[in-house]
Amino acid sequence: QSVLTQPPSASGTPGQRVTISCSGSRSNIGINSVNWYQQLPGTAPKLFIYHNNQRPSGVPDRFSGSKSGTSASLAISGLQSEDEADYHCLTWDDSLHGYVFGTGTRVTVL
Amino acid sequence: EVKLVESGGGLVKPGGSLRLSCAASGFTFNTAWMSWVRQAPGKGLEWVGRIKGKIDGGTADYPAPVRGRFTISRDDSKNTLYLQMNSLKTEDTAVYYCVRESDLIDSWGQGTLVTVSS
């Protein structure tokens, strides 16, 4: 049902770099900016990246976002145990006239 | 500080109705665009609709899965957002979040659980 595709899981050891992809189409990521949300277990999502690559205050600078064509990515460098969470991408879809979320990616710190 | 507090969730039978509320504070509610987002157990997030501020027309938009069954409304005098859900199906079982749009979806409530089961 989700319009945006993410890998179901990603993992790394402490200190490693992990990258999560979000694949869409011309009607969504191709023409609109992407936001990323972190969701810790049992809690509501929290805005982590907005407008493709901007970090809200309080989000560590080891989190970065990028967009190219119809795909976007979230990178976590220097992975830490507290980064274990689900990450969701979000953008607007001009064809559907609505918001579309990614399928979500669970990040595990080994 | 933006605060969004949902209420009204619970157990309802298939075909039944339920109304969720979201009490907002910490920002100018009457001009804010507000949305509802849901998350089925163990699943991803799904947008279920939004309502614009009155100054922008106050109209609502819905995705296909809920269009015609769900209605979003607002009472700006009470800083409260509502989600009226009719003809509920088992697949509507989810945690429902109230969210604020300030150019983008930036603030979330804690969510309220709706369970549709016989």
PDB file of C-alpha atoms in Angstrom:
ATOM      1  CA  GLN A   1       0.000   0.000   0.000  1.00  0.00           C
ATOM      2  CA  SER A   2       2.946   2.359   0.686  1.00  0.00           C
ATOM      3  CA  VAL A   3       4.003   4.386  -2.324  1.00  0.00           C
ATOM      4  CA  LEU A   4       7.575   4.880  -1.103  1.00  0.00           C
ATOM      5  CA  THR A   5       9.849   1.851  -0.737  1.00  0.00           C
ATOM      6  CA  GLN A   6      12.402   1.439   2.043  1.00  0.00           C
ATOM      7  CA  PRO A   7      14.458  -1.614   3.022  1.00  0.00           C
ATOM      8  CA  PRO A   8      12.775  -3.352   5.983  1.00  0.00           C
ATOM      9  CA  SER A   9      15.965  -3.421   8.009  1.00  0.00           C
ATOM     10  CA  ALA A  10      19.496  -2.047   8.283  1.00  0.00           C
ATOM     11  CA  SER A  11      22.192  -2.745  10.814  1.00  0.00           C
ATOM     12  CA  GLY A  12      25.713  -1.889  11.835  1.00  0.00           C
ATOM     13  CA  THR A  13      28.166  -2.004  14.687  1.00  0.00           C
ATOM     14  CA  PRO A  14      28.816   1.035  16.894  1.00  0.00           C
ATOM     15  CA  GLY A  15      30.756   3.659  14.972  1.00  0.00           C
ATOM     16  CA  GLN A  16      29.795   2.356  11.526  1.00  0.00           C
ATOM     17  CA  ARG A  17      27.911   4.265   8.854  1.00  0.00           C
ATOM     18  CA  VAL A  18      24.436   3.106   7.881  1.00  0.00           C
ATOM     19  CA  THR A  19      22.420   4.379   4.925  1.00  0.00           C
ATOM     20  CA  ILE A  20      18.657   3.973   4.404  1.00  0.00           C
ATOM     21  CA  SER A  21      17.076   4.506   1.006  1.00  0.00           C
ATOM     22  CA  CYS A  22      13.589   5.754   0.131  1.00  0.00           C
ATOM     23  CA  SER A  23      12.511   5.094  -3.438  1.00  0.00           C
ATOM     24  CA  GLY A  24       9.590   6.902  -5.042  1.00  0.00           C
ATOM     25  CA  SER A  25       8.504   8.305  -8.379  1.00  0.00           C
ATOM     26  CA  ARG A  26       8.258  11.509 -10.400  1.00  0.00           C
ATOM     27  CA  SER A  27       4.976  12.508  -8.793  1.00  0.00           C
ATOM     28  CA  ASN A  28       6.319  12.431  -5.235  1.00  0.00           C
ATOM     29  CA  ILE A  29      10.061  12.492  -4.468  1.00  0.00           C
ATOM     30  CA  GLY A  30      10.774  13.665  -8.008  1.00  0.00           C
ATOM     31  CA  ILE A  31       9.141  17.045  -7.364  1.00  0.00           C
ATOM     32  CA  ASN A  32       8.690  17.406  -3.594  1.00  0.00           C
ATOM     33  CA  SER A  33      11.036  17.528  -0.634  1.00  0.00           C
ATOM     34  CA  VAL A  34      11.463  14.574   1.714  1.00  0.00           C
ATOM     35  CA  ASN A  35      11.264  14.420   5.490  1.00  0.00           C
ATOM     36  CA  TRP A  36      12.536  11.675   7.773  1.00  0.00           C
ATOM     37  CA  TYR A  37      11.122  10.623  11.139  1.00  0.00           C
ATOM     38  CA  GLN A  38      12.668   8.537  13.904  1.00  0.00           C
ATOM     39  CA  GLN A  39      10.326   6.339  15.916  1.00  0.00           C
ATOM     40  CA  LEU A  40      11.644   4.787  19.113  1.00  0.00           C
ATOM     41  CA  PRO A  41       9.797   1.685  20.361  1.00  0.00           C
ATOM     42  CA  GLY A  42       6.395   2.524  21.810  1.00  0.00           C
ATOM     43  CA  THR A  43       6.612   6.231  21.045  1.00  0.00           C
ATOM     44  CA  ALA A  44       5.355   8.669  18.426  1.00  0.00           C
ATOM     45  CA  PRO A  45       7.538   9.538  15.431  1.00  0.00           C
ATOM     46  CA  LYS A  46       9.836  12.536  15.732  1.00  0.00           C
ATOM     47  CA  LEU A  47      11.001  14.795  12.906  1.00  0.00           C
ATOM     48  CA  PHE A  48      14.693  14.117  12.216  1.00  0.00           C
ATOM     49  CA  ILE A  49      15.356  15.529   8.732  1.00  0.00           C
ATOM     50  CA  TYR A  50      13.255  18.014   6.760  1.00  0.00           C
ATOM     51  CA  HIS A  51      13.457  19.553   3.298  1.00  0.00           C
ATOM     52  CA  ASN A  52      15.697  16.670   2.163  1.00  0.00           C
ATOM     53  CA  ASN A  53      18.762  17.557   4.217  1.00  0.00           C
ATOM     54  CA  GLN A  54      17.934  19.945   7.070  1.00  0.00           C
ATOM     55  CA  ARG A  55      18.228  18.927  10.711  1.00  0.00           C
ATOM     56  CA  PRO A  56      15.923  20.346  13.402  1.00  0.00           C
ATOM     57  CA  SER A  57      17.680  21.681  16.458  1.00  0.00           C
ATOM     58  CA  GLY A  58      18.662  18.888  18.807  1.00  0.00           C
ATOM     59  CA  VAL A  59      19.222  16.253  16.127  1.00  0.00           C
ATOM     60  CA  PRO A  60      22.889  15.136  16.105  1.00  0.00           C
ATOM     61  CA  ASP A  61      24.914  16.146  13.054  1.00  0.00           C
ATOM     62  CA  ARG A  62      25.820  12.497  12.417  1.00  0.00           C
ATOM     63  CA  PHE A  63      22.367  12.268  10.817  1.00  0.00           C
ATOM     64  CA  SER A  64      22.244  13.562   7.245  1.00  0.00           C
ATOM     65  CA  GLY A  65      19.780  13.449   4.369  1.00  0.00           C
ATOM     66  CA  SER A  66      20.050  13.697   0.610  1.00  0.00           C
ATOM     67  CA  LYS A  67      17.854  13.443  -2.476  1.00  0.00           C
ATOM     68  CA  SER A  68      18.596  12.611  -6.082  1.00  0.00           C
ATOM     69  CA  GLY A  69      15.957  12.179  -8.751  1.00  0.00           C
ATOM     70  CA  THR A  70      13.180   9.969  -7.403  1.00  0.00           C
ATOM     71  CA  SER A  71      15.107   8.630  -4.405  1.00  0.00           C
ATOM     72  CA  ALA A  72      16.176   9.955  -1.043  1.00  0.00           C
ATOM     73  CA  SER A  73      18.576   8.675   1.601  1.00  0.00           C
ATOM     74  CA  LEU A  74      19.172   9.006   5.302  1.00  0.00           C
ATOM     75  CA  ALA A  75      22.691   8.373   6.547  1.00  0.00           C
ATOM     76  CA  ILE A  76      23.783   7.751  10.116  1.00  0.00           C
ATOM     77  CA  SER A  77      27.506   8.051  10.649  1.00  0.00           C
ATOM     78  CA  GLY A  78      29.161   6.988  13.865  1.00  0.00           C
ATOM     79  CA  LEU A  79      26.242   4.685  14.727  1.00  0.00           C
ATOM     80  CA  GLN A  80      25.289   4.631  18.414  1.00  0.00           C
ATOM     81  CA  SER A  81      23.082   2.293  20.461  1.00  0.00           C
ATOM     82  CA  GLU A  82      20.488   5.028  20.958  1.00  0.00           C
ATOM     83  CA  ASP A  83      19.983   5.157  17.180  1.00  0.00           C
ATOM     84  CA  GLU A  84      18.126   1.837  17.297  1.00  0.00           C
ATOM     85  CA  ALA A  85      14.695   2.791  16.018  1.00  0.00           C
ATOM     86  CA  ASP A  86      12.359   2.729  13.043  1.00  0.00           C
ATOM     87  CA  TYR A  87      12.924   5.405  10.402  1.00  0.00           C
ATOM     88  CA  HIS A  88      10.205   6.599   8.031  1.00  0.00           C
ATOM     89  CA  CYS A  89      10.411   8.846   4.977  1.00  0.00           C
ATOM     90  CA  LEU A  90       7.547  11.145   3.972  1.00  0.00           C
ATOM     91  CA  THR A  91       6.701  13.381   1.056  1.00  0.00           C
ATOM     92  CA  TRP A  92       3.709  14.782  -0.809  1.00  0.00           C
ATOM     93  CA  ASP A  93       2.403  13.022  -3.922  1.00  0.00           C
ATOM     94  CA  ASP A  94       0.998  15.365  -6.556  1.00  0.00           C
ATOM     95  CA  SER A  95      -0.871  12.603  -8.400  1.00  0.00           C
ATOM     96  CA  LEU A  96      -2.535  11.203  -5.282  1.00  0.00           C
ATOM     97  CA  HIS A  97      -3.015  14.690  -3.766  1.00  0.00           C
ATOM     98  CA  GLY A  98      -1.864  13.435  -0.408  1.00  0.00           C
ATOM     99  CA  TYR A  99       1.035  12.587   1.845  1.00  0.00           C
ATOM    100  CA  VAL A 100       2.810   9.282   1.284  1.00  0.00           C
ATOM    101  CA  PHE A 101       5.044   7.480   3.754  1.00  0.00           C
ATOM    102  CA  GLY A 102       7.804   4.995   3.187  1.00  0.00           C
ATOM    103  CA  THR A 103       7.439   1.394   4.295  1.00  0.00           C
ATOM    104  CA  GLY A 104       9.745   2.045   7.242  1.00  0.00           C
ATOM    105  CA  THR A 105      13.230   0.736   8.124  1.00  0.00           C
ATOM    106  CA  ARG A 106      14.263  -0.771  11.438  1.00  0.00           C
ATOM    107  CA  VAL A 107      17.851   0.090  12.337  1.00  0.00           C
ATOM    108  CA  THR A 108      19.628  -2.344  14.646  1.00  0.00           C
ATOM    109  CA  VAL A 109      22.946  -1.709  16.361  1.00  0.00           C
ATOM    110  CA  LEU A 110      24.824  -4.994  16.570  1.00  0.00           C
TER     111      LEU A 110
ATOM    112  CA  GLU B   1       5.920  24.127  23.260  1.00  0.00           C
ATOM    113  CA  VAL B   2       3.582  22.392  20.829  1.00  0.00           C
ATOM    114  CA  LYS B   3       1.346  19.883  22.586  1.00  0.00           C
ATOM    115  CA  LEU B   4      -1.158  17.540  20.939  1.00  0.00           C
ATOM    116  CA  VAL B   5      -3.239  15.175  23.068  1.00  0.00           C
ATOM    117  CA  GLU B   6      -5.498  12.616  21.408  1.00  0.00           C
ATOM    118  CA  SER B   7      -8.448  10.903  23.058  1.00  0.00           C
ATOM    119  CA  GLY B   8     -11.484   8.839  22.151  1.00  0.00           C
ATOM    120  CA  GLY B   9      -9.892   5.591  21.077  1.00  0.00           C
ATOM    121  CA  GLY B  10     -11.271   2.217  22.081  1.00  0.00           C
ATOM    122  CA  LEU B  11     -12.873  -1.019  20.952  1.00  0.00           C
ATOM    123  CA  VAL B  12     -15.614  -0.852  18.328  1.00  0.00           C
ATOM    124  CA  LYS B  13     -17.384  -3.482  16.249  1.00  0.00           C
ATOM    125  CA  PRO B  14     -17.044  -3.643  12.464  1.00  0.00           C
ATOM    126  CA  GLY B  15     -19.521  -1.253  10.880  1.00  0.00           C
ATOM    127  CA  GLY B  16     -19.509   0.961  13.952  1.00  0.00           C
ATOM    128  CA  SER B  17     -18.479   4.566  14.463  1.00  0.00           C
ATOM    129  CA  LEU B  18     -16.015   6.411  16.667  1.00  0.00           C
ATOM    130  CA  ARG B  19     -14.941  10.030  17.070  1.00  0.00           C
ATOM    131  CA  LEU B  20     -11.407  10.938  18.046  1.00  0.00           C
ATOM    132  CA  SER B  21     -10.422  14.294  19.500  1.00  0.00           C
ATOM    133  CA  CYS B  22      -7.105  16.111  19.622  1.00  0.00           C
ATOM    134  CA  ALA B  23      -6.551  18.968  22.064  1.00  0.00           C
ATOM    135  CA  ALA B  24      -3.902  21.365  20.800  1.00  0.00           C
ATOM    136  CA  SER B  25      -1.847  23.960  22.649  1.00  0.00           C
ATOM    137  CA  GLY B  26       1.386  25.903  22.340  1.00  0.00           C
ATOM    138  CA  PHE B  27       0.736  27.355  18.886  1.00  0.00           C
ATOM    139  CA  THR B  28      -1.823  29.353  16.914  1.00  0.00           C
ATOM    140  CA  PHE B  29      -4.309  26.576  16.209  1.00  0.00           C
ATOM    141  CA  ASN B  30      -6.825  28.481  14.087  1.00  0.00           C
ATOM    142  CA  THR B  31      -4.381  29.024  11.228  1.00  0.00           C
ATOM    143  CA  ALA B  32      -2.671  25.634  11.437  1.00  0.00           C
ATOM    144  CA  TRP B  33      -3.157  22.846   8.923  1.00  0.00           C
ATOM    145  CA  MET B  34      -3.721  19.607  10.827  1.00  0.00           C
ATOM    146  CA  SER B  35      -3.603  15.956   9.795  1.00  0.00           C
ATOM    147  CA  TRP B  36      -4.333  12.512  11.157  1.00  0.00           C
ATOM    148  CA  VAL B  37      -1.840   9.682  10.621  1.00  0.00           C
ATOM    149  CA  ARG B  38      -2.365   6.069  11.662  1.00  0.00           C
ATOM    150  CA  GLN B  39      -0.152   3.061  12.280  1.00  0.00           C
ATOM    151  CA  ALA B  40      -1.550  -0.457  12.250  1.00  0.00           C
ATOM    152  CA  PRO B  41       0.095  -2.900  14.709  1.00  0.00           C
ATOM    153  CA  GLY B  42       3.592  -3.737  13.495  1.00  0.00           C
ATOM    154  CA  LYS B  43       3.097  -1.741  10.288  1.00  0.00           C
ATOM    155  CA  GLY B  44       4.214   1.551   8.787  1.00  0.00           C
ATOM    156  CA  LEU B  45       2.619   4.981   8.917  1.00  0.00           C
ATOM    157  CA  GLU B  46      -0.391   5.953   6.801  1.00  0.00           C
ATOM    158  CA  TRP B  47      -1.821   9.441   6.258  1.00  0.00           C
ATOM    159  CA  VAL B  48      -5.609   9.493   6.695  1.00  0.00           C
ATOM    160  CA  GLY B  49      -6.404  13.094   5.915  1.00  0.00           C
ATOM    161  CA  ARG B  50      -5.913  16.738   6.721  1.00  0.00           C
ATOM    162  CA  ILE B  51      -7.822  19.966   7.220  1.00  0.00           C
ATOM    163  CA  LYS B  52      -6.599  23.409   6.276  1.00  0.00           C
ATOM    164  CA  GLY B  53      -6.865  26.451   8.484  1.00  0.00           C
ATOM    165  CA  LYS B  54     -10.058  28.496   8.080  1.00  0.00           C
ATOM    166  CA  ILE B  55      -8.042  31.342   6.568  1.00  0.00           C
ATOM    167  CA  ASP B  56      -7.039  28.948   3.774  1.00  0.00           C
ATOM    168  CA  GLY B  57     -10.574  27.709   3.235  1.00  0.00           C
ATOM    169  CA  GLY B  58     -10.872  25.108   5.991  1.00  0.00           C
ATOM    170  CA  THR B  59     -11.302  22.285   3.473  1.00  0.00           C
ATOM    171  CA  ALA B  60     -10.294  18.680   4.084  1.00  0.00           C
ATOM    172  CA  ASP B  61      -8.574  16.095   1.897  1.00  0.00           C
ATOM    173  CA  TYR B  62      -8.594  12.317   2.296  1.00  0.00           C
ATOM    174  CA  PRO B  63      -6.798   9.358   0.726  1.00  0.00           C
ATOM    175  CA  ALA B  64      -8.838   6.736  -1.105  1.00  0.00           C
ATOM    176  CA  PRO B  65      -8.924   4.075   1.682  1.00  0.00           C
ATOM    177  CA  VAL B  66     -10.921   6.346   4.025  1.00  0.00           C
ATOM    178  CA  ARG B  67     -12.664   8.794   1.679  1.00  0.00           C
ATOM    179  CA  GLY B  68     -16.411   8.790   2.301  1.00  0.00           C
ATOM    180  CA  ARG B  69     -16.047   7.079   5.696  1.00  0.00           C
ATOM    181  CA  PHE B  70     -13.818   9.451   7.669  1.00  0.00           C
ATOM    182  CA  THR B  71     -14.451  13.158   8.280  1.00  0.00           C
ATOM    183  CA  ILE B  72     -12.002  15.630   9.778  1.00  0.00           C
ATOM    184  CA  SER B  73     -13.324  18.762  11.445  1.00  0.00           C
ATOM    185  CA  ARG B  74     -12.080  21.417  13.821  1.00  0.00           C
ATOM    186  CA  ASP B  75     -13.384  23.711  16.538  1.00  0.00           C
ATOM    187  CA  ASP B  76     -11.020  26.658  16.645  1.00  0.00           C
ATOM    188  CA  SER B  77     -12.791  28.094  19.705  1.00  0.00           C
ATOM    189  CA  LYS B  78     -11.718  24.974  21.620  1.00  0.00           C
ATOM    190  CA  ASN B  79      -8.355  24.424  19.874  1.00  0.00           C
ATOM    191  CA  THR B  80      -9.572  20.923  19.084  1.00  0.00           C
ATOM    192  CA  LEU B  81      -9.314  18.683  16.037  1.00  0.00           C
ATOM    193  CA  TYR B  82     -11.706  15.798  15.388  1.00  0.00           C
ATOM    194  CA  LEU B  83     -11.741  12.608  13.328  1.00  0.00           C
ATOM    195  CA  GLN B  84     -15.185  11.076  12.814  1.00  0.00           C
ATOM    196  CA  MET B  85     -14.837   7.484  11.644  1.00  0.00           C
ATOM    197  CA  ASN B  86     -17.873   5.643  10.268  1.00  0.00           C
ATOM    198  CA  SER B  87     -18.380   2.193   8.724  1.00  0.00           C
ATOM    199  CA  LEU B  88     -15.252   0.990  10.485  1.00  0.00           C
ATOM    200  CA  LYS B  89     -13.445  -2.084   9.187  1.00  0.00           C
ATOM    201  CA  THR B  90     -11.055  -4.447  10.908  1.00  0.00           C
ATOM    202  CA  GLU B  91      -8.252  -2.982   8.794  1.00  0.00           C
ATOM    203  CA  ASP B  92      -8.840   0.403  10.435  1.00  0.00           C
ATOM    204  CA  THR B  93      -7.335  -0.997  13.641  1.00  0.00           C
ATOM    205  CA  ALA B  94      -4.377   1.252  14.422  1.00  0.00           C
ATOM    206  CA  VAL B  95      -2.867   3.904  16.644  1.00  0.00           C
ATOM    207  CA  TYR B  96      -4.160   7.248  15.391  1.00  0.00           C
ATOM    208  CA  TYR B  97      -1.877  10.267  15.679  1.00  0.00           C
ATOM    209  CA  CYS B  98      -2.856  13.914  15.479  1.00  0.00           C
ATOM    210  CA  VAL B  99      -0.130  15.930  13.702  1.00  0.00           C
ATOM    211  CA  ARG B 100       0.532  19.565  12.948  1.00  0.00           C
ATOM    212  CA  GLU B 101       1.664  20.853   9.584  1.00  0.00           C
ATOM    213  CA  SER B 102       3.860  23.923   9.626  1.00  0.00           C
ATOM    214  CA  ASP B 103       5.084  23.806   6.032  1.00  0.00           C
ATOM    215  CA  LEU B 104       5.713  20.163   6.880  1.00  0.00           C
ATOM    216  CA  ILE B 105       4.493  17.608   9.428  1.00  0.00           C
ATOM    217  CA  ASP B 106       6.598  18.632  12.410  1.00  0.00           C
ATOM    218  CA  SER B 107       4.720  17.736  15.601  1.00  0.00           C
ATOM    219  CA  TRP B 108       2.929  14.574  16.722  1.00  0.00           C
ATOM    220  CA  GLY B 109       0.628  13.643  19.563  1.00  0.00           C
ATOM    221  CA  GLN B 110       1.172  10.477  21.597  1.00  0.00           C
ATOM    222  CA  GLY B 111      -1.556   8.612  19.713  1.00  0.00           C
ATOM    223  CA  THR B 112      -4.770   6.811  20.641  1.00  0.00           C
ATOM    224  CA  LEU B 113      -5.497   3.158  19.874  1.00  0.00           C
ATOM    225  CA  VAL B 114      -8.568   2.186  17.874  1.00  0.00           C
ATOM    226  CA  THR B 115      -9.415  -1.513  17.734  1.00  0.00           C
ATOM    227  CA  VAL B 116     -12.096  -2.708  15.325  1.00  0.00           C
ATOM    228  CA  SER B 117     -13.127  -6.231  16.235  1.00  0.00           C
ATOM    229  CA  SER B 118     -16.241  -8.288  16.798  1.00  0.00           C
TER     230      SER B 118
END
